[in-house]
Structures are given as C-alpha cells and as structure tokens.
Coordinates of C-alpha atoms in Angstrom, one line a residue:
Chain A
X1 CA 84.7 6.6 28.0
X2 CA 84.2 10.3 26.7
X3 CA 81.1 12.4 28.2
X4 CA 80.1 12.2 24.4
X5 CA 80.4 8.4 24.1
X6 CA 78.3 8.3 27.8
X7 CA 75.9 11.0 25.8
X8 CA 75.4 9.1 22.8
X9 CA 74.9 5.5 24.6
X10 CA 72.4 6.7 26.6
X11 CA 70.0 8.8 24.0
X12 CA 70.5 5.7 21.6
X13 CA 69.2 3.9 24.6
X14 CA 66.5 5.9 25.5
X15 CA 65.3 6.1 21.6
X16 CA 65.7 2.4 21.5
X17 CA 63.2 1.6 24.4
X18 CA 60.8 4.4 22.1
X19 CA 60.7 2.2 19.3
X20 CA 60.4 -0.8 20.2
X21 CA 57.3 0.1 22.1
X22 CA 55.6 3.0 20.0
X23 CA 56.4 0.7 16.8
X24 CA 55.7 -2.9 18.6
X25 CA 59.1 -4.0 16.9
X26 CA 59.4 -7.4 19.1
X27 CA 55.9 -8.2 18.7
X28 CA 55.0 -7.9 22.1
X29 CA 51.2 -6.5 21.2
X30 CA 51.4 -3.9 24.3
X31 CA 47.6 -2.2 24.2
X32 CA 46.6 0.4 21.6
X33 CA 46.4 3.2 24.4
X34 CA 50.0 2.6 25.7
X35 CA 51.3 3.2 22.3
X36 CA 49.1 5.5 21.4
X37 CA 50.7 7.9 24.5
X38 CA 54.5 6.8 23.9
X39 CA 54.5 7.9 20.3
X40 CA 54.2 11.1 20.9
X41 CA 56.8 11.1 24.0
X42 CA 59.8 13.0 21.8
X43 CA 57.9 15.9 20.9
X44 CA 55.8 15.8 24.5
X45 CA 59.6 16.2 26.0
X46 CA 60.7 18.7 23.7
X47 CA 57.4 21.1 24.0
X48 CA 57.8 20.8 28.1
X49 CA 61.6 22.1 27.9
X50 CA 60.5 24.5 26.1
X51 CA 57.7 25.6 28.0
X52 CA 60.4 25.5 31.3
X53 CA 62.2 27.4 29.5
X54 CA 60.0 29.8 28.9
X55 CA 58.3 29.8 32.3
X56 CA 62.3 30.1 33.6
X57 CA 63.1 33.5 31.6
X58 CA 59.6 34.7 32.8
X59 CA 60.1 34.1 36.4
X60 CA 63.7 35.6 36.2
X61 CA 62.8 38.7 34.2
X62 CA 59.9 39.3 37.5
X63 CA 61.8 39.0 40.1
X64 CA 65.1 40.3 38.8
X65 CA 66.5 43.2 41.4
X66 CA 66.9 46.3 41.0
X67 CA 70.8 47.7 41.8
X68 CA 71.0 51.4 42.7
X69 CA 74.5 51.5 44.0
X70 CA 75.6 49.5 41.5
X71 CA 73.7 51.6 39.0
X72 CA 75.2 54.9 40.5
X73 CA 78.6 53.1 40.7
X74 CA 78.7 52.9 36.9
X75 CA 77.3 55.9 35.9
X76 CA 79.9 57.8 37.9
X77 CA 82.6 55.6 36.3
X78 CA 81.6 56.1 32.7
X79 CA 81.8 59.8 33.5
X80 CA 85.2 59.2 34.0
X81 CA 86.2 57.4 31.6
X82 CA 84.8 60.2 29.1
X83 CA 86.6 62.7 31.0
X84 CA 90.0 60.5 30.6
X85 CA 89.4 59.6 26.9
X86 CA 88.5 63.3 26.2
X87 CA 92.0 64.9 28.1
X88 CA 93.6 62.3 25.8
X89 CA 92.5 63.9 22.3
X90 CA 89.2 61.6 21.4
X91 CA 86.5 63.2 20.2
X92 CA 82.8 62.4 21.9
Chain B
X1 CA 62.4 43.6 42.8
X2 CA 61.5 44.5 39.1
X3 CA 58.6 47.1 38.8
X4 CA 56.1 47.7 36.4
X5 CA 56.0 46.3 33.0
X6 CA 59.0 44.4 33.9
X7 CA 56.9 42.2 36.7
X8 CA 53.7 41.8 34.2
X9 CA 55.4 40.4 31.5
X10 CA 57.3 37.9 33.4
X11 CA 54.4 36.9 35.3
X12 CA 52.2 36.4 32.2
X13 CA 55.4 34.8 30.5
X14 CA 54.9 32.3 33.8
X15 CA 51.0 31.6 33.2
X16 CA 51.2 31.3 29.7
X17 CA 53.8 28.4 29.5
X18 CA 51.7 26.8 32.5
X19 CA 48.7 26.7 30.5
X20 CA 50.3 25.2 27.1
X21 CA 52.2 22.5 29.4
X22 CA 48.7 21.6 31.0
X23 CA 46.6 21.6 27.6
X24 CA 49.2 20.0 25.8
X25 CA 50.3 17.1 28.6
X26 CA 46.3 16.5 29.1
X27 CA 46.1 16.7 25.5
X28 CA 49.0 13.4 24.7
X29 CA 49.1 11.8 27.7
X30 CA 45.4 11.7 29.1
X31 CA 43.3 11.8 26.1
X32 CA 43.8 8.3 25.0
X33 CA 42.9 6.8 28.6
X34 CA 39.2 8.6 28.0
X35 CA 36.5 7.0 26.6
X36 CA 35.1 8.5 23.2
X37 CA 32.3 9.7 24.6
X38 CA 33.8 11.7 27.7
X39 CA 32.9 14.9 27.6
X40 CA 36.5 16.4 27.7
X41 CA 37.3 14.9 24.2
X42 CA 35.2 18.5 23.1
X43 CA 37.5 20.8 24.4
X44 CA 40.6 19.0 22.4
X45 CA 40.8 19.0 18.7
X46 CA 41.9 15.4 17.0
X47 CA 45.0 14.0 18.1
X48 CA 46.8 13.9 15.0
X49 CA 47.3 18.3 15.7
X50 CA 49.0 17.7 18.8
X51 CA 52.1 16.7 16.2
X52 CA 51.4 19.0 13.2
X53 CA 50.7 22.2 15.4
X54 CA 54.3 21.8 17.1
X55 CA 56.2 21.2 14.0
X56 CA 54.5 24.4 12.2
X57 CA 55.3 26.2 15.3
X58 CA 59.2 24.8 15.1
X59 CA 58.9 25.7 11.2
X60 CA 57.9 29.2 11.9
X61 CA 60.3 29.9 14.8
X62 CA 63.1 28.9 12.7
X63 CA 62.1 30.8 10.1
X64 CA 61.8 34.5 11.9
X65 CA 65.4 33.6 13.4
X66 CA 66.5 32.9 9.8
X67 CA 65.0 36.2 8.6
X68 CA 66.3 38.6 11.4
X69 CA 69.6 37.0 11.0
X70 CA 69.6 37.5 6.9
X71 CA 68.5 41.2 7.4
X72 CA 71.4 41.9 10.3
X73 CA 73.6 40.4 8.2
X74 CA 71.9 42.5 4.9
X75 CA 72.7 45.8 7.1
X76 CA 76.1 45.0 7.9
X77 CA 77.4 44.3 4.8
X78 CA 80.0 46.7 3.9
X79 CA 81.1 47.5 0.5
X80 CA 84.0 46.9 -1.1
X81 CA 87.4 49.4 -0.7
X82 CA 88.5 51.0 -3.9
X83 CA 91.6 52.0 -4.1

C-alpha cells in the first residue's frame, strides 16, 4: 500500500468519524453541545497549524544566530570571485 | 542571537499567534459548555463568526498572494523580438 493510499484512508477516516457525529448520520442523538464543538473541528485544526506555524517562524526569526566568521568568510570570497571574473574580461 | 528589530518582531510574531490560538480554542471548544448567562459569553461575539471570520481571512490571504504574483509576473513580462 502507497504512502498516498495510507494518506487517503486515513483522512477519509478521520472525515468520516466528523460526520457522522457533527451531522448525527446514524441517529445516535449525541447532546447538542458535543456537536455543537465537533462541527467546527476542521477549521479549529486548520487555524491552530496555522497559528504554529506562525508562532514557529516567529520563534526562529528571534533566536536565529548571528555568524561572523561565516559572514567574513563570504565577503572575502565574493571579493574574489570579482577579482577572477574581472581578469577574465567581464565587466562589473 | 538576533538583535534588535530582529528579536521584537519574532517575539511579538510568538505572542500574537498565542493569543489568537487561546481566543479562538476558548472561543469553539469552551463556549458551548457555558451557560448563557456566564459572564464570559460578553467577551465573544456569536458563534456563527468563529466560521465566517476565518474564511474571509482565507479569502483575503489568497487574494494578496494572487495579486503580488499577477504584478511579478506583470513586470516580468518581456516583449516580443522583432527581427
């Protein structure tokens, strides 16, 4: 069985499980309140990856590390390579 | 570490998804447990926004990366050889 095929059985799944309870398709007269919350679950779980997501890029971007030799390293090697490309004929 | 602007944006980046997961779990998954006459109900507005107000959001995300895309593409476009 594909990754796809193990994908697509278990979404299908999933969104099976949401219907039957947020539209009551067997009948099974859960309380008002219970389907009240699970209606809303595939939007809930799609505004909390993005808010990970967010929070994840935020966190990253704050503590992200300054490299100085790493910086200097490629400064001094993009002043070679314009030296080389200039004794070769291009115009900078 | 990052300095600066670099550290304030992040951080607030941080807090601000915080806050929107907190409102917005409170908002679907602990509203309908309250009575309707708890006083928290006040600070939420009726539950039927908790849909529309992430769909408009979706609609007008998709539609800024549709426009910057459209204009890159405008500016890019070269015109034809003659020969």
């Amino acid at each position: 069985m594909t990754k796809l095929v193990e994908w697509l059985l278990g979404v299908s799944l999933v969104g099976a499980a949401w219907a039957l309870v947020s539209f009551d398709l067997l009948d099974l007269s859960l309380p008002q309140t219970y389907r009240e919350v699970a209606w809303p679950m595939p939007l809930y779980l799609l505004v909390s990856f993005g808010c990970f997501s967010l929070a994840t890029v935020g966190y990253r971007v704050a503590t992200f590390n300054d490299c100085d030799e790493a910086a200097k390293e490629l400064m001094e090697q993009i002043k070679e390579a314009k030296e080389d490309l200039r004794k070769r004929g291009l115009k900078m | 570490m990052a300095t600066g602007v670099d550290q304030a944006v992040g951080m607030s980046l941080v807090v601000f998804s915080l806050l929107l997961f907190t409102y917005y779990s409170v908002w679907v998954i602990i509203l309908p447990f309250m009575d309707n006459e708890h006083t928290l109900h006040k600070y939420f507005l009726p539950r039927e926004y908790s849909v529309i107000l992430p769909g408009i959001a979706a609609v007008v995300l998709l539609l800024c990366i549709g426009a910057f895309t459209a204009v890159i593409m405008w500016k890019n476009r070269k015109p034809k050889k003659v020969d």
